[in-house]
């Protein structure tokens, strides 16, 4: 098959666009999509300094790589959750990427923050690791973004479309706002940008391969039963037979802003740390309190 | 395991309700659900005469059977589409059911209406059989319901939830109105009721087995690639791990009436037959015209 753009031999067939490309043209296509997304949604300018949430996986590395190549100033943030061998592996890859590209990196260790690994924190708080992890990461990322213009995360089209699907199936339509490509600054909560919201995961994987990015292929051991993966699987079955449905669903969600507001929630600063929260004290400070009172127990 | 209601041995486990039942209690549970649905949505009264769209499959037979047992006056309508061996088989089963139960039945043969089988109609009209078939069936069912109080169809929870999912994924939100359990009379369009909209297909299958209803197990040969089956498959993957999601999704859709209206379409009577349509002449009359002009061609 031939590359649609340069007519050389094509090795890549993007079914969702019915587009065949050679490797070099694919890289340009990929970068162009990201640049157009950041521009269209006024995510960031070349004067900004972007805090990049790096996990060690393909999505955040590819994002870091492409934003850097597009000329944006970036600085990585890695949160070490202390998950057995998995977090160590992720940390090594993130450090290696930062050294190879000569891009700055900050590491926050959850053991320094809370005294325990996320597994132990969850056990002591009597919660599921994933729900605690999400809250803790959001808190730390937001705090660490203080000195930057925005926080960039590697959320993909597959992520956003499947989370939106889940929220619609449960009619938690107020949550759909969060699937927008950019979440504006709101008092102490920093602007969050998702430049990959129109990019398929399989394209990111291709990009990472061609750009020779080394990333952690294992999934987080806690994610095996995540319902988010189930929504992705259901969506993939549809996409397989109807290429483009994921993208057109998400595009229309964004374009028409089908965000049905639920009751508006008033946020106020946490009495302890100033983080915006619905209660007097935020969940992170409540967790710290719970952990310190439980520190004597086994 | 024990029956939740009578404590005898249970053979049925309804995961979506976390409910174990014996056969006899299941039949009562099933009938109660249908009665409650018809009452809650004011579908019909015991004074009404209901036209029942019988296809030969389990859903329409089970509906016919249960409505009859609940004391409603029913009369069957079967449309013979002339699909090779399949329509013949369906016709035989419908006639047998009508004779066994001593319930009236009218048969409309598409060859008498249009001169050809649905396959040939589709070929001559240069359309996909499923789209022609849907339009033709709607037209005939509506016309034949004239002397009755309403038309009952065997649409199930699985049908309605998966069609709604498809419409949402394509953001054809105006179509969601059609997933409501009852569609009110609108000038020449008769009231349509769907008493199975809160009943799972697998429960209907169980009911048909226990009530010893003989139905056609084969699917329509044209349905193999139907996208509606794909949405069902995707939903089933979710239901498997999250029993109840299908029911809760549909219940909330109906309760909150998340029916986002699109541009209102003005309907007017067809110049030829009086059927409500958007154009001067309805699609059925256009089709008849096309077929009569093509009758000389091969």
XYZ file of C-alpha atoms in Angstrom:
596
model
C 0.000 0.000 0.000
C 1.047 3.587 -0.640
C 1.342 6.545 1.688
C -1.545 8.941 1.035
C 0.754 11.944 1.508
C 4.161 11.158 -0.031
C 3.232 8.081 -2.149
C 6.153 6.061 -0.732
C 5.495 2.638 0.759
C 3.030 2.867 3.635
C 3.225 0.559 6.643
C 0.503 2.153 8.743
C -3.235 1.874 8.091
C -5.369 4.145 10.295
C -8.792 2.552 9.842
C -10.610 5.269 11.764
C -9.537 7.807 9.143
C -9.249 5.346 6.237
C -5.700 6.703 5.882
C -2.534 4.857 4.887
C 0.763 6.479 5.856
C 4.497 5.833 5.876
C 6.296 6.174 9.190
C 7.674 9.666 8.528
C 4.322 11.084 7.403
C 2.584 9.397 10.351
C 4.875 11.224 12.788
C 4.020 14.556 11.137
C 0.296 13.672 11.108
C 0.516 12.792 14.811
C 2.333 15.986 15.789
C -0.047 18.105 13.718
C -3.059 16.589 15.483
C -1.563 17.428 18.894
C -0.608 20.969 17.841
C -4.080 21.590 16.442
C -5.681 20.289 19.630
C -3.599 22.526 21.890
C -4.296 25.528 19.651
C -8.006 24.916 19.121
C -8.711 24.653 22.821
C -6.204 27.372 23.790
C -4.432 24.909 26.048
C -1.051 26.584 26.242
C 1.292 28.930 24.422
C 4.987 28.634 23.628
C 5.650 31.092 26.472
C 4.093 28.767 29.044
C 5.913 26.303 31.239
C 3.977 23.038 31.369
C 4.043 20.557 34.233
C 3.776 17.117 32.671
C 2.325 14.233 34.690
C 4.650 11.335 33.805
C 3.581 7.831 34.798
C 6.157 5.707 32.993
C 3.568 4.499 30.459
C 3.445 5.187 26.713
C 0.797 7.923 26.841
C 2.575 10.348 29.140
C 6.010 9.732 27.563
C 4.662 10.243 24.043
C 2.953 13.430 25.198
C 6.091 14.706 26.880
C 8.109 13.873 23.763
C 5.731 15.476 21.288
C 5.142 18.635 23.352
C 8.917 19.045 23.658
C 9.380 18.533 19.913
C 6.606 21.040 19.205
C 8.689 23.602 21.119
C 6.830 23.768 24.429
C 8.775 24.161 27.677
C 7.988 21.155 29.868
C 8.947 19.804 33.256
C 8.032 16.286 34.396
C 6.326 15.245 37.606
C 6.419 11.633 38.754
C 4.522 10.370 41.788
C 6.044 7.222 43.262
C 3.115 5.263 44.714
C 5.330 2.546 46.204
C 3.473 -0.264 44.419
C 5.797 -3.262 44.785
C 8.027 -3.738 41.718
C 5.727 -1.730 39.437
C 6.455 1.734 40.842
C 10.215 1.074 40.897
C 10.122 0.118 37.212
C 8.069 3.214 36.329
C 10.418 5.455 38.293
C 13.474 4.054 36.502
C 11.916 4.638 33.074
C 10.854 8.189 33.945
C 14.319 9.053 35.273
C 15.908 7.521 32.150
C 13.603 9.505 29.845
C 14.350 12.739 31.692
C 18.109 12.114 31.498
C 18.024 11.095 27.837
C 16.011 14.156 26.797
C 17.663 16.441 29.334
C 14.278 17.641 30.535
C 13.692 18.548 34.202
C 11.836 16.109 36.479
C 10.468 16.261 39.997
C 9.711 13.076 41.933
C 7.234 13.036 44.799
C 7.306 9.904 46.930
C 4.042 8.947 48.554
C 5.934 7.410 51.469
C 7.378 10.860 52.234
C 3.913 12.377 51.987
C 1.844 9.847 53.906
C 4.361 7.487 55.501
C 3.193 4.397 53.599
C 2.832 2.871 50.116
C -0.557 3.289 48.414
C -1.447 -0.327 49.180
C -0.792 0.261 52.892
C -2.557 3.644 52.834
C -5.622 1.975 51.303
C -5.537 -0.837 53.867
C -5.312 1.562 56.782
C -7.997 3.831 55.354
C -10.139 0.755 54.602
C -10.637 1.822 50.980
C -10.053 0.389 47.498
C -6.517 1.377 46.307
C -7.787 2.934 43.040
C -10.117 5.427 44.714
C -7.470 6.513 47.250
C -4.817 6.661 44.514
C -6.913 8.909 42.280
C -7.586 11.369 45.073
C -3.951 11.431 46.281
C -2.553 11.902 42.755
C -4.991 14.724 41.960
C -4.026 16.475 45.192
C -0.276 16.178 44.662
C -0.420 17.048 40.957
C -2.441 20.131 41.687
C -0.118 21.256 44.459
C 3.017 20.642 42.404
C 1.613 22.547 39.426
C 1.569 25.730 41.536
C 4.627 27.288 39.908
C 3.626 26.240 36.361
C 1.092 27.570 33.879
C -0.797 24.311 33.537
C -0.736 20.580 34.105
C -0.668 18.294 31.048
C -1.879 14.711 31.341
C -1.715 11.906 28.779
C -5.467 11.169 28.749
C -6.300 9.721 25.354
C -9.385 9.671 23.159
C -9.971 6.098 24.349
C -9.815 7.250 27.990
C -12.153 10.185 27.559
C -14.670 8.418 25.331
C -14.911 5.386 27.594
C -15.181 7.432 30.794
C -17.899 9.526 29.132
C -19.672 6.317 28.101
C -19.543 5.068 31.696
C -20.859 8.344 33.045
C -23.693 8.359 30.531
C -24.657 4.753 31.248
C -24.880 5.706 34.917
C -26.409 9.080 33.977
C -23.776 10.876 36.017
C -24.038 13.556 33.400
C -22.631 16.269 35.662
C -19.276 14.472 35.502
C -19.145 14.819 31.710
C -17.690 18.314 32.119
C -14.468 16.612 33.201
C -14.132 14.960 29.805
C -13.631 18.327 28.117
C -10.127 18.647 26.563
C -9.170 21.489 28.905
C -10.297 22.215 32.452
C -9.889 25.880 33.288
C -8.157 27.208 36.394
C -10.535 27.528 39.316
C -9.064 29.366 42.309
C -6.385 27.045 43.717
C -7.083 24.324 41.154
C -4.670 24.736 38.237
C -5.578 24.618 34.569
C -5.441 21.045 33.247
C -4.842 20.219 29.614
C -5.267 16.951 27.719
C -3.590 17.348 24.301
C -4.233 13.663 23.417
C -8.025 13.821 23.724
C -8.377 13.466 19.951
C -5.647 10.858 19.601
C -6.233 7.091 19.658
C -4.145 4.948 22.008
C -3.044 2.733 19.141
C -1.601 5.795 17.379
C 0.265 6.733 20.554
C 1.676 3.228 20.705
C 2.854 3.538 17.097
C 4.377 6.930 17.818
C 6.231 5.575 20.857
C 7.575 2.682 18.763
C 8.747 4.851 15.885
C 10.209 7.524 18.211
C 11.966 4.691 20.090
C 10.565 5.681 23.464
C 11.146 3.112 26.199
C 8.109 2.783 28.414
C 6.636 0.399 30.964
C 4.390 -2.093 29.173
C 2.973 -3.690 32.329
C -0.270 -2.300 33.688
C -0.650 -1.229 37.300
C -1.406 -4.443 39.261
C -4.465 -2.793 40.806
C -6.021 -1.943 37.432
C -6.948 -5.513 36.402
C -10.565 -5.209 37.530
C -11.036 -1.514 36.820
C -14.454 -0.785 35.309
C -12.797 1.825 33.087
C -11.110 -1.045 31.223
C -14.492 -2.696 30.781
C -15.960 0.421 29.164
C -12.909 0.543 26.893
C -13.452 -3.079 25.902
C -17.127 -2.456 25.110
C -16.207 0.595 23.041
C -13.475 -1.312 21.208
C -16.020 -3.916 20.073
C -18.052 -1.130 18.490
C -15.003 0.618 17.021
C -13.839 -2.633 15.432
C -16.985 -2.784 13.284
C -17.639 0.967 13.117
C -14.255 2.667 12.838
C -14.670 6.335 13.706
C -17.522 5.904 16.215
C -15.242 6.665 19.171
C -13.910 9.832 17.612
C -17.263 11.060 16.306
C -18.931 10.351 19.683
C -16.271 12.330 21.537
C -16.127 15.140 18.974
C -19.870 15.713 19.206
C -19.776 15.530 22.990
C -17.215 18.320 22.970
C -18.758 20.326 20.142
C -22.321 20.346 21.368
C -21.183 20.386 24.997
C -23.779 17.856 26.065
C -22.863 18.560 29.638
C -26.053 18.442 31.606
C -25.223 20.257 34.840
C -26.207 18.615 38.085
C -26.604 20.595 41.308
C -23.789 23.080 41.510
C -21.305 22.216 44.233
C -19.746 25.103 46.159
C -16.023 24.659 46.738
C -14.118 26.358 49.556
C -10.503 26.234 50.751
C -9.541 23.379 53.101
C -9.029 24.711 56.660
C -5.685 22.875 56.919
C -3.998 23.202 53.503
C -6.087 25.600 51.406
C -6.948 23.028 48.681
C -10.440 23.550 47.242
C -12.927 21.121 48.721
C -16.616 20.656 49.500
C -16.035 20.070 53.228
C -14.183 22.087 55.851
C -11.188 19.774 55.537
C -10.145 18.188 52.218
C -9.961 14.415 51.694
C -6.152 14.432 51.577
C -5.878 16.098 54.994
C -8.577 13.762 56.363
C -6.559 10.806 55.070
C -3.353 12.101 56.702
C -5.202 12.482 59.968
C -6.625 8.963 59.736
C -3.196 7.518 58.953
C -1.478 9.294 61.822
C -4.142 8.093 64.273
C -3.796 4.537 62.923
C 0.005 4.531 62.864
C 0.148 2.436 66.050
C -2.092 -0.301 64.659
C -0.771 -3.163 62.554
C -30.422 -22.745 46.398
C -33.784 -21.719 47.784
C -36.578 -19.658 46.271
C -36.625 -16.209 47.876
C -40.437 -16.197 47.898
C -41.688 -19.715 48.734
C -38.456 -21.264 50.095
C -38.805 -24.332 47.851
C -35.911 -25.362 45.622
C -34.957 -22.556 43.232
C -33.662 -23.249 39.744
C -33.504 -19.691 38.496
C -30.948 -17.080 39.518
C -31.705 -13.568 38.272
C -28.323 -11.887 38.711
C -29.580 -8.425 37.822
C -31.893 -8.502 40.835
C -29.772 -10.872 42.952
C -32.946 -12.973 43.172
C -33.312 -16.751 43.264
C -36.705 -18.181 42.320
C -38.465 -21.469 41.658
C -40.245 -21.834 38.322
C -43.726 -21.108 39.676
C -42.657 -17.968 41.544
C -40.665 -16.815 38.518
C -43.796 -16.964 36.346
C -45.669 -14.837 38.888
C -42.726 -12.407 39.175
C -42.634 -12.135 35.375
C -46.363 -11.509 35.008
C -46.312 -8.981 37.838
C -43.530 -7.026 36.141
C -45.515 -6.852 32.883
C -48.732 -5.868 34.678
C -46.925 -3.157 36.629
C -45.344 -1.821 33.449
C -48.653 -1.611 31.587
C -50.307 0.060 34.579
C -47.512 2.493 35.418
C -47.340 3.845 31.877
C -51.121 3.661 31.324
C -50.543 1.449 28.297
C -53.926 -0.192 28.109
C -56.972 -1.177 30.151
C -58.906 -4.441 30.358
C -61.584 -2.828 28.191
C -59.124 -2.269 25.322
C -58.574 -4.544 22.360
C -54.863 -4.836 21.651
C -53.331 -5.557 18.276
C -50.255 -7.698 18.925
C -47.372 -7.672 16.439
C -46.404 -11.358 16.261
C -43.137 -12.245 14.534
C -42.789 -15.922 15.419
C -39.944 -15.225 17.868
C -39.950 -15.707 21.640
C -40.506 -12.050 22.551
C -43.774 -11.480 20.726
C -45.175 -14.928 21.638
C -44.310 -14.481 25.318
C -45.928 -11.045 25.258
C -49.040 -12.360 23.564
C -49.220 -15.205 26.071
C -48.713 -13.066 29.155
C -51.109 -10.288 28.066
C -53.762 -12.937 27.382
C -53.166 -14.536 30.803
C -53.364 -11.123 32.463
C -56.868 -10.821 31.011
C -56.293 -8.429 28.120
C -58.181 -8.908 24.856
C -55.640 -9.419 22.094
C -55.591 -10.078 18.375
C -52.417 -11.061 16.513
C -50.972 -9.494 13.387
C -48.336 -11.318 11.358
C -46.585 -9.764 8.376
C -45.235 -12.363 5.962
C -42.101 -10.820 4.454
C -41.489 -13.700 2.055
C -37.936 -14.293 3.288
C -37.057 -17.719 1.870
C -37.631 -20.500 4.407
C -37.529 -18.167 7.391
C -40.871 -16.414 6.829
C -42.610 -19.719 6.142
C -41.343 -21.113 9.445
C -42.428 -17.985 11.332
C -45.866 -18.057 9.701
C -46.387 -21.699 10.693
C -45.482 -21.018 14.312
C -47.723 -17.969 14.522
C -50.674 -19.854 13.018
C -50.042 -22.762 15.415
C -49.900 -20.415 18.429
C -53.130 -18.712 17.379
C -54.902 -22.060 16.926
C -53.601 -23.501 20.212
C -54.649 -20.459 22.232
C -57.774 -19.820 20.169
C -56.783 -16.165 19.754
C -57.596 -14.273 16.537
C -54.852 -13.613 13.980
C -54.572 -11.559 10.815
C -51.867 -12.262 8.259
C -50.692 -9.616 5.822
C -48.551 -10.896 2.969
C -46.033 -8.451 1.587
C -46.352 -10.077 -1.840
C -50.029 -9.051 -1.883
C -49.075 -5.544 -0.808
C -46.091 -4.870 -3.029
C -45.959 -7.762 -5.467
C -42.583 -9.085 -4.305
C -40.733 -10.549 -1.305
C -38.792 -8.097 0.871
C -35.515 -9.252 -0.679
C -36.823 -8.479 -4.159
C -38.401 -5.202 -3.009
C -35.039 -4.132 -1.576
C -33.203 -5.142 -4.735
C -35.594 -3.224 -6.972
C -35.561 -0.185 -4.689
C -31.749 -0.428 -4.458
C -31.829 -0.367 -0.651
C -30.636 -2.507 2.250
C -33.404 -5.032 3.167
C -33.439 -3.998 6.872
C -34.189 -0.337 6.199
C -36.981 -1.151 3.698
C -38.346 -3.846 6.006
C -38.563 -1.498 9.015
C -40.439 1.130 7.028
C -42.838 -1.358 5.433
C -43.612 -3.106 8.743
C -44.258 0.197 10.529
C -46.624 1.253 7.760
C -48.607 -1.988 7.698
C -48.730 -2.334 11.494
C -50.018 1.197 11.840
C -52.649 0.703 9.161
C -53.804 -2.624 10.578
C -54.074 -1.204 14.094
C -56.814 1.181 12.905
C -59.690 -0.761 14.475
C -57.809 -1.482 17.723
C -56.997 0.625 20.779
C -53.244 0.172 20.513
C -50.426 -1.837 18.998
C -48.267 -3.960 21.349
C -44.762 -4.966 20.320
C -42.343 -7.323 22.032
C -39.491 -4.810 22.369
C -37.399 -5.840 25.352
C -35.222 -4.014 27.841
C -32.201 -5.260 25.866
C -33.667 -3.808 22.643
C -34.504 -0.427 24.110
C -31.287 -0.025 26.110
C -29.047 -0.964 23.199
C -30.898 1.216 20.683
C -30.671 4.107 23.158
C -26.940 3.425 23.559
C -26.498 3.529 19.784
C -28.447 6.753 19.491
C -26.410 8.351 22.264
C -23.089 7.247 20.776
C -24.172 8.893 17.525
C -25.767 11.762 19.487
C -29.029 11.226 17.664
C -30.637 12.296 20.894
C -33.894 13.312 19.233
C -34.527 9.629 18.497
C -34.396 8.748 22.204
C -38.073 9.675 22.527
C -38.836 6.477 20.629
C -37.322 4.410 23.427
C -40.053 5.480 25.839
C -42.244 2.516 26.956
C -45.340 3.976 25.329
C -45.687 6.173 22.244
C -48.933 8.127 22.329
C -51.416 8.329 19.462
C -50.575 11.109 17.049
C -53.300 11.767 14.477
C -53.307 8.733 12.163
C -50.399 7.067 14.033
C -51.833 4.644 16.602
C -50.710 4.376 20.221
C -47.825 1.902 20.556
C -47.079 0.039 23.765
C -44.008 -1.960 24.798
C -44.906 -3.924 27.951
C -41.511 -5.728 27.953
C -39.371 -2.578 28.193
C -38.398 -3.470 31.764
C -37.967 -7.177 31.084
C -34.656 -8.825 30.134
C -34.547 -11.069 27.080
C -33.121 -13.924 29.112
C -36.181 -13.775 31.399
C -38.443 -13.890 28.361
C -36.564 -16.949 27.127
C -37.065 -18.618 30.507
C -40.751 -17.713 30.493
C -41.188 -19.152 27.011
C -39.465 -22.383 28.091
C -41.522 -22.805 31.257
C -44.788 -21.840 29.531
C -43.876 -24.349 26.773
C -44.243 -21.829 23.977
C -42.940 -23.031 20.631
C -41.114 -20.268 18.811
C -38.670 -19.804 15.945
C -35.128 -19.917 17.321
C -33.412 -18.910 14.084
C -32.719 -15.231 13.540
C -33.764 -13.408 10.401
C -31.052 -14.138 7.782
C -30.676 -10.403 7.128
C -29.950 -9.567 10.784
C -26.468 -11.119 10.999
C -24.651 -7.838 10.427
C -27.160 -5.546 12.121
C -25.454 -2.853 14.185
C -28.237 -3.225 16.761
C -26.773 -6.653 17.606
C -23.372 -5.058 18.040
C -24.707 -2.546 20.575
C -26.369 -5.451 22.383
C -23.077 -7.325 22.479
C -21.231 -4.302 23.875
C -23.924 -3.812 26.513
C -23.847 -7.515 27.432
C -20.121 -7.275 28.174
C -20.869 -4.515 30.669
C -23.912 -6.290 32.127
C -21.866 -9.443 32.683
C -19.569 -7.630 35.115
C -22.077 -5.021 36.304
C -25.432 -6.773 36.558
C -28.163 -4.141 36.727
C -26.410 -1.520 34.569
C -28.769 -2.130 31.638
C -31.871 -1.784 33.775
C -30.631 1.212 35.749
C -29.497 2.972 32.558
C -32.892 2.490 30.947
C -34.861 3.306 34.100
C -33.056 6.629 34.500
C -33.452 7.411 30.811
C -37.203 6.983 31.214
C -37.487 8.596 34.648
C -35.496 11.717 33.938
C -36.672 11.771 30.314
C -33.251 12.649 28.978
C -34.817 13.233 25.628
C -33.035 16.147 24.090
C -35.354 17.337 21.340
C -33.873 18.017 17.941
C -35.574 20.270 15.431
C -39.272 19.535 15.484
C -40.457 17.786 12.352
C -43.905 18.686 11.035
C -45.914 15.672 9.897
C -48.780 15.845 7.392
C -51.016 13.257 5.731
C -49.666 11.506 2.638
C -51.466 12.771 -0.501
C -52.067 9.159 -1.636
C -52.930 7.156 1.483
C -53.275 9.623 4.396
C -50.410 8.124 6.450
C -48.506 10.802 8.419
C -45.271 11.741 6.700
C -42.781 14.586 6.289
C -43.126 14.746 2.509
C -46.137 15.102 0.287
C -46.111 11.363 -0.408
C -45.097 8.797 2.242
C -42.196 6.381 1.783
C -44.507 3.387 1.402
C -46.404 4.980 -1.492
C -43.110 6.116 -3.047
C -41.867 2.540 -2.813
C -45.040 1.188 -4.456
C -44.618 3.673 -7.275
C -40.970 2.720 -7.741
C -41.828 -0.980 -7.803
C -44.616 -0.566 -10.337
C -42.369 1.454 -12.644
C -39.604 -1.176 -12.273
C -41.912 -4.172 -12.728
C -40.790 -4.626 -16.301
C -37.081 -4.744 -15.447
C -35.349 -7.936 -14.366
